Coordinates of C-alpha atoms in Angstrom, one line a residue:
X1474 CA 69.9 217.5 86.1
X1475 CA 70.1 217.8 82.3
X1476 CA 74.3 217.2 81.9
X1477 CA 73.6 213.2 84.0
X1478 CA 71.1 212.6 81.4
X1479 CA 73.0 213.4 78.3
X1480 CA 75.9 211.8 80.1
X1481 CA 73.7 208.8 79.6
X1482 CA 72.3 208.9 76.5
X1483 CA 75.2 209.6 75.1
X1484 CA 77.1 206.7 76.6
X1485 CA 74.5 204.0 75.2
X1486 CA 74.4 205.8 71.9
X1487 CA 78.3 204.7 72.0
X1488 CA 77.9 201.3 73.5
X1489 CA 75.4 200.8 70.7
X1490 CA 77.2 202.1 68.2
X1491 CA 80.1 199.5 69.4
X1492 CA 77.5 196.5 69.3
X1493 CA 76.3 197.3 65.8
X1494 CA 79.8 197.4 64.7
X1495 CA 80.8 194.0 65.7
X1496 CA 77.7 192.6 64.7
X1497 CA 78.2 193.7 60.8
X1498 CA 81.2 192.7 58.5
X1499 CA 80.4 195.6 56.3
X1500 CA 78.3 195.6 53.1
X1501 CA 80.0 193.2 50.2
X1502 CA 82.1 191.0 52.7
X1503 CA 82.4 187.9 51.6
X1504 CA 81.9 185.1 54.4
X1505 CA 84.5 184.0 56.6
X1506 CA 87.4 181.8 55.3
X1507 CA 88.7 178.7 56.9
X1508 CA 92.2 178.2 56.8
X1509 CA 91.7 174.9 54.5
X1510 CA 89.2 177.4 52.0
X1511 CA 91.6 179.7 51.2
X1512 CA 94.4 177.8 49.8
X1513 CA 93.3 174.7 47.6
X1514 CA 95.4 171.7 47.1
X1515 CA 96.3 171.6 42.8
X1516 CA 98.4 170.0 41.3
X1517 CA 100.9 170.9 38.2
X1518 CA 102.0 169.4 35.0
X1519 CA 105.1 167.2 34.4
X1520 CA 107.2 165.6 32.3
X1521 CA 109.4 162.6 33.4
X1522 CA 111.3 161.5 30.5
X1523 CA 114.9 160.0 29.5
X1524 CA 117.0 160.0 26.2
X1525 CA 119.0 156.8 25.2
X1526 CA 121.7 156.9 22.7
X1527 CA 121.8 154.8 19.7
X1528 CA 123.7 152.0 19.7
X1529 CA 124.8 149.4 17.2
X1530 CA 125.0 147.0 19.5
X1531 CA 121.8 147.5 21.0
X1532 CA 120.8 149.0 25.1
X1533 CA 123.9 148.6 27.2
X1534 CA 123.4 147.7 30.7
X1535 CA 122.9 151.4 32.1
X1536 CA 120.1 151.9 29.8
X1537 CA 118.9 148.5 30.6
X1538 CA 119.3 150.3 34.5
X1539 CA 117.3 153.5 33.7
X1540 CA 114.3 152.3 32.0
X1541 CA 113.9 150.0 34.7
X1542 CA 114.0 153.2 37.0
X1543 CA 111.9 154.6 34.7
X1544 CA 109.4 151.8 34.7
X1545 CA 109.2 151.9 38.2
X1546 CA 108.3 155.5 38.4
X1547 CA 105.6 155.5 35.9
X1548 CA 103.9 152.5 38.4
X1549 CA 104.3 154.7 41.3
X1550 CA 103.5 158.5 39.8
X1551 CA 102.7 157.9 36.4
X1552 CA 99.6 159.2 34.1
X1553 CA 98.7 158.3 30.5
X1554 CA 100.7 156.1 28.5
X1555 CA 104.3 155.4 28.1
X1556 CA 105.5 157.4 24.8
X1557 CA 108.9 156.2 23.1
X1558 CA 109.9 158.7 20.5
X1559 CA 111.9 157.2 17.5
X1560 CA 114.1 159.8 15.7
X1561 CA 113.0 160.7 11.9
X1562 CA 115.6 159.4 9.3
X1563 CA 114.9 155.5 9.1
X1564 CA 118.2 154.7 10.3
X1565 CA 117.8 150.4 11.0
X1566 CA 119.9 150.9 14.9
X1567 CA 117.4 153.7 15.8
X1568 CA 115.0 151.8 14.7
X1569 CA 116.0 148.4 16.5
X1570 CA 116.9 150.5 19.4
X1571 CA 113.4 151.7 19.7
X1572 CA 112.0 148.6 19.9
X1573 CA 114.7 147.3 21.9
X1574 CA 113.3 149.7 24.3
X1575 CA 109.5 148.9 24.1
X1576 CA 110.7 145.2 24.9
X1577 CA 112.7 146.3 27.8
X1578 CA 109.5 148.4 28.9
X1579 CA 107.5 145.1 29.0
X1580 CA 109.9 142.5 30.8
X1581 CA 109.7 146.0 32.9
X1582 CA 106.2 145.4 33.8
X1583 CA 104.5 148.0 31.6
X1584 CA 101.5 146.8 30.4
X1585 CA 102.3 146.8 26.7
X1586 CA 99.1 148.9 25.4
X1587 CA 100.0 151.6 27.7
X1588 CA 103.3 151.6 25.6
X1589 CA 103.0 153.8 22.8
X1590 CA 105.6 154.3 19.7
X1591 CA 106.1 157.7 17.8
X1592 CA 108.4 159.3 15.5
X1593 CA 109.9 163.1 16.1
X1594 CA 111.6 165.6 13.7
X1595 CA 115.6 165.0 14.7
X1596 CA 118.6 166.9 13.0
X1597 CA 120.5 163.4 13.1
X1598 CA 119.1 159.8 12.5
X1599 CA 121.3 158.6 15.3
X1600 CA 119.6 160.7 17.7
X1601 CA 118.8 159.5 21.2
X1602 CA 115.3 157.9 21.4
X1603 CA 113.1 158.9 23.9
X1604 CA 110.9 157.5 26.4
X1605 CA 109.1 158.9 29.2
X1606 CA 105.2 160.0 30.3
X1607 CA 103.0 162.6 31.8
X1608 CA 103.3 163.0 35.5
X1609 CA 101.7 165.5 38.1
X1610 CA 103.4 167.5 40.9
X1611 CA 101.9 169.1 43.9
X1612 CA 101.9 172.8 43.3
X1613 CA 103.6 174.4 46.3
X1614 CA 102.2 178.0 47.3
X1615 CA 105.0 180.7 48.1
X1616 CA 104.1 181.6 50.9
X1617 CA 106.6 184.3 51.7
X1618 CA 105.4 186.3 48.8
X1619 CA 101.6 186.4 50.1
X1620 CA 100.1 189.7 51.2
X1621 CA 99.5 189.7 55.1
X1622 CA 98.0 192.3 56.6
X1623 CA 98.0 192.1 60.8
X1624 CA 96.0 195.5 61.4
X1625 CA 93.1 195.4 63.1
X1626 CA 89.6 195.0 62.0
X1627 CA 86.3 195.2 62.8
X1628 CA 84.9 192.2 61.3
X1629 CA 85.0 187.9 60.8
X1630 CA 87.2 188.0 57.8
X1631 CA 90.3 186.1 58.1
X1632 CA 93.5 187.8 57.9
X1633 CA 95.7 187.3 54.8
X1634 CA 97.5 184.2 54.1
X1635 CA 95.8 182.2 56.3
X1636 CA 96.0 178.0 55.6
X1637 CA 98.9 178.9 53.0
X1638 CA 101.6 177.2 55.5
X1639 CA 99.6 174.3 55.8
X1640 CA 98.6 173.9 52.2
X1641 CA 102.4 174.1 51.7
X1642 CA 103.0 171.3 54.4
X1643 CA 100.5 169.1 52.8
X1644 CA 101.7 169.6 49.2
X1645 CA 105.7 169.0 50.6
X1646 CA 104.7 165.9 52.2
X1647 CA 102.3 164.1 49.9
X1648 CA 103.1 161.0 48.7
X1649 CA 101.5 160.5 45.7
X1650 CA 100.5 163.5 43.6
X1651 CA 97.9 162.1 42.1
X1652 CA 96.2 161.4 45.0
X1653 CA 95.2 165.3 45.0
X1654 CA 93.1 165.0 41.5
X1655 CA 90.7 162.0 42.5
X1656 CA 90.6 159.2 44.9
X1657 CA 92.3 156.2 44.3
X1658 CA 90.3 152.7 43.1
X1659 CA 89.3 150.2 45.8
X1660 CA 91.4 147.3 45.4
X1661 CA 88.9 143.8 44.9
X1662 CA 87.5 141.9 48.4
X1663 CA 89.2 138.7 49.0
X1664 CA 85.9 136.7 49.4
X1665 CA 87.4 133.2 50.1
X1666 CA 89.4 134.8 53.2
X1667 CA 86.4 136.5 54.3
X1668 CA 84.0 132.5 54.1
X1669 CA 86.9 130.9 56.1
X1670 CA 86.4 133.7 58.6
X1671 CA 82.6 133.8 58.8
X1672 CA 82.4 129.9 58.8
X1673 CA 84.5 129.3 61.8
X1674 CA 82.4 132.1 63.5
X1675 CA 79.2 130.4 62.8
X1676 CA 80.8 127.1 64.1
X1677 CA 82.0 128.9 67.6
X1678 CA 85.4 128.5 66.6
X1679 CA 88.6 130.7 66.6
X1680 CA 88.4 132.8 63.7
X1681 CA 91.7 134.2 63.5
X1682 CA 94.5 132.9 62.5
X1683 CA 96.9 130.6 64.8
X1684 CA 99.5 132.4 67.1
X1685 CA 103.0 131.3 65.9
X1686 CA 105.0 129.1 68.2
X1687 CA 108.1 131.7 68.3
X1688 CA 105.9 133.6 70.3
X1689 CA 104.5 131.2 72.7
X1690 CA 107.3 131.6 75.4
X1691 CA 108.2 132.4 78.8
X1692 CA 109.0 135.8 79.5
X1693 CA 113.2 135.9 80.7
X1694 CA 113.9 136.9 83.9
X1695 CA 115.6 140.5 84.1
X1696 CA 119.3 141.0 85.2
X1697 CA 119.8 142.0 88.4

C-alpha cells in the first residue's frame, strides 16, 4: 500500500514543481519585451553638401541646376541653416561666386536668414565654394549580425532579435527622417472654408461643394 502512495506524492511534487516553473521568469529577469521595445526607431547624422568651382564668369547653368536640386532637398529633408563656405584668400571671383550663390539660393526659395555665409581654410583661393546643410538619416539595424538564440526556455522573455526586421522595414521605408525625432507642426485652419460650410448647414442647404457637370452622365451601354 506504501509504493501507490509515494507513487502519488511524488507525481504532484513533479507536477508542482512544473507549475512553479512556468509561473517564475527567474530572479533578475527583466519584463517581457514587445517586438516594437526592443528595437527603437533613431536616427543618424548627415551631411548633404555640394562644391561649385570658381568661375570668372560667374555659376554656369549646371550649377544653376544643382543648387536648385539642392534647394529642393533642404525643403524636403533639411535641418538647420543653409551654410555656403567661401574659400580663404580674398580672391574677388570666389568672392562674387559666393554670393552668386546665396542669390541663387533665394530665387531658389530659401528663406534668406536660413542662409548663412562662412569662410574656410583652402590651400587655393580659387577653391570650390561650398554649400550644403545638416540632414538626418534613419539608422538601419543589421539585423543579420544580431545574436538569436532559438533554444528553449522556461520563461516570458522574448527571444533575441525580436522587432529588429521590422524596425528595419520602418527605417527603409520612411519618408521623411525627421519625422522620427518629433512630430511635425499642424499646418493653420482655413476658417473662411470652414464659415461657408457651417453657414449653409445652419440654412438647411447643401454644404458641399457642387458636383461637376463632366460627371453628371449617363452610364454607356456595354458591348455585347
Amino acid at each position: 500500500m506504501r509504493v501507490p502512495v509515494m507513487r502519488s506524492l511524488l507525481l504532484s511534487l513533479s507536477a508542482a514543481a512544473l507549475l512553479t516553473g512556468c509561473a517564475s521568469t527567474g530572479i533578475g529577469d527583466t519584463a517581457p519585451l514587445t517586438p516594437l521595445s526592443r528595437y527603437a526607431m533613431r536616427v543618424e547624422p548627415g551631411l548633404d553638401r555640394i562644391a561649385l568651382a570658381v568661375h570668372d564668369e560667374g555659376l554656369s547653368s549646371t550649377q544653376v541646376a544643382a543648387i536648385n536640386d539642392l534647394a529642393g532637398r533642404y525643403a524636403a529633408t533639411g535641418m538647420g541653416r543653409v551654410r555656403i563656405q567661401s574659400p580663404s584668400g580674398e580672391d574677388p571671383a570666389a568672392s562674387r561666386q559666393t554670393w552668386a550663390v546665396r542669390s541663387a539660393l533665394e530665387a531658389a526659395g530659401v528663406p534668406g536668414q536660413n542662409i548663412e555665409v562662412l569662410g574656410y581654410d583652402a590651400p587655393d583661393p580659387r577653391a570650390p565654394v561650398l554649400a550644403g546643410f545638416e540632414t538626418v538619416r534613419a539608422a538601419i539595424p543589421n539585423c543579420a549580425a544580431e545574436p538569436r538564440d532559438m533554444g528553449s526556455r522556461f520563461s516570458n522573455r522574448s527571444s533575441l532579435g525580436l522587432g529588429c526586421a521590422i524596425t528595419a522595414n520602418m527605417a527603409a521605408q520612411i519618408a521623411d527622417p525627421r519625422d522620427i525625432v518629433g512630430a511635425r507642426a499642424m499646418t493653420p485652419a482655413d476658417p473662411g472654408r470652414a464659415a461657408i460650410v457651417f453657414d449653409r448647414y445652419r440654412k438647411g442647404e447643401p454644404a458641399s461643394a457642387p458636383q461637376e457637370t463632366l460627371v453628371q452622365g449617363a452610364i454607356a451601354q456595354a458591348v455585347e
